[in-house]
């Protein structure tokens, strides 16, 4: 029996050897000492005796015995050799009582290289075993700017917490996201229970993922696993049926391909509209009955009641705008109280069952629920009002608020008599930092001595501090809560005795945003965008040039300031000027955009630093209120 097993393994070795030779590849095991110069290492660390994944055993430590094995660790020598007899004996031992003595390996860059125990590895690989016991010494590489090196250093930190070798990623930040998914912060030790759960769930996923052709997608199994559990609970990998998991993987195939392309979200800066047809074509369309004339059923899904939230009320006005513009060509409906931790998936499903072909999920927190619904119903167009989605199954949309914040900064800088201005921000998420910097640059353009005092409403109460007494000009939220009206919104001046003078505010015309999106669907430019950006996430990020964003100023604004603001607005409308084409300095003294070129949308979108005239910082996740942390994780860089 054992010699038959050796002969079968030898056939696998011969096959792998020939395949490697035909491809011009090295047919034997690689030896770590052959390709790792000592000067490239930063030391060694003994890890201990642990169970290591067999698929990560990649070669030998030294050149000795490597020619006895093909590059798949199967034996190459004849079955008449002493080597074959020893291999067969190990095979019998494994079947009878298991191979108990640990092998000795060196680990480098998440791969293991055998110092003692090559035949044991070969036997267990032939039996398709998953793990092997090993004494592990890690060889630590020197730090470099190479992506794989940076990811490896993140892995070492993760291993210190979780003691798990199985998972490897191809993108930075993934180990921290994985830890968050299991309820752990970086530096927090995992329990044995959590460690066992992750291993079990990952191995279950990996087996099914590979059976579904995962090796053909240019991402690691770890990348796919993390993307999967962001949408579907990890515990279902153990309790759910294999057919259900296979079904989910089939739905997610395009998302895996998008992830594998490693392209950033396509930020669409202007709405794509078709030219108006000639009068003759328009008549023909009416006679033949164009699809554009069919009534579209559109659902708006809100987290709260539209009358209890300034944010929801603004979007409710947008929904009403759609009905005014398109009349009977559209039928809209609202679904309220879709809380992302509770019933949001059921409410989206109800909207689909009601026959809605287009769904706008207004809270950014519903992005994952939106993606799950879109995967289940690819015929439904689902859009989420947020700024950071990596999924091509849905589209996201938002206004380029930094443009209006720049103009408000210009006004604030011109009107401040103390050179001290307050800025009350909400959440440290993508695009918010750009808003703060644009405001600071606008103020600095008209007043080089001005300081912006930054405060965050989402920070824990005990960490919040009041603005200095000499701050009289303040920027606060753009929207007014219809149930709790206040004068403290937009840019205002505190006059004393609690009196407030409103100066200017940003207005994002959500109705215009929705109108442009619906027109793109009616005119089929939606479909053209799909074909043009296959397997790529799309985010609409429209601004002043699209007519969806403006500022409204008080009539008391000085004429010269109003003239300057109007001039800058017109230049931005024509796309002749951008706030971030200025040269400016960060808080750490680094000069940004010294060449005076326009920053790319991605650079603006994901700013994580503040302008030099901003006094304050970007809060860490632990400094935020508990109720906002999940939202910030979804929409921010944490």
PDB file of C-alpha atoms in Angstrom, residues 19 45 76 84 90 106 116 141 203 259 303 349 423 465-466 476 515 524 530 536 540 575 591 610:
ATOM      1  CA  UNK A  19       5.474  20.976 -16.787  1.00  0.00           C
ATOM      2  CA  UNK A  45      12.896  35.368  15.906  1.00  0.00           C
ATOM      3  CA  UNK A  76      11.424  12.265  -7.879  1.00  0.00           C
ATOM      4  CA  UNK A  84      11.661   5.517  -1.445  1.00  0.00           C
ATOM      5  CA  UNK A  90       6.743   7.518   6.961  1.00  0.00           C
ATOM      6  CA  UNK A 106      12.428  28.877   8.668  1.00  0.00           C
ATOM      7  CA  UNK A 116      14.542  19.088   8.700  1.00  0.00           C
ATOM      8  CA  UNK A 141      13.269  41.186   6.270  1.00  0.00           C
ATOM      9  CA  UNK A 203     -10.435  27.158   5.873  1.00  0.00           C
ATOM     10  CA  UNK A 259     -10.866  43.685  -6.383  1.00  0.00           C
ATOM     11  CA  UNK A 303     -32.738  55.515   8.294  1.00  0.00           C
ATOM     12  CA  UNK A 349     -36.159  43.660  -0.144  1.00  0.00           C
ATOM     13  CA  UNK A 423     -14.876  75.123  12.028  1.00  0.00           C
ATOM     14  CA  UNK A 465     -13.039  71.553  23.997  1.00  0.00           C
ATOM     15  CA  UNK A 466     -14.705  74.922  23.455  1.00  0.00           C
ATOM     16  CA  UNK A 476     -21.236  74.709  11.334  1.00  0.00           C
ATOM     17  CA  UNK A 515     -32.733  64.259 -11.807  1.00  0.00           C
ATOM     18  CA  UNK A 524     -29.209  54.708 -21.522  1.00  0.00           C
ATOM     19  CA  UNK A 530     -21.188  50.072 -17.278  1.00  0.00           C
ATOM     20  CA  UNK A 536     -14.956  48.945 -11.650  1.00  0.00           C
ATOM     21  CA  UNK A 540     -20.701  60.237  -8.877  1.00  0.00           C
ATOM     22  CA  UNK A 575     -13.601  74.291 -14.459  1.00  0.00           C
ATOM     23  CA  UNK A 591       4.677  71.713   0.934  1.00  0.00           C
ATOM     24  CA  UNK A 610      -4.615  69.049   7.473  1.00  0.00           C
TER      25      UNK A 610
END
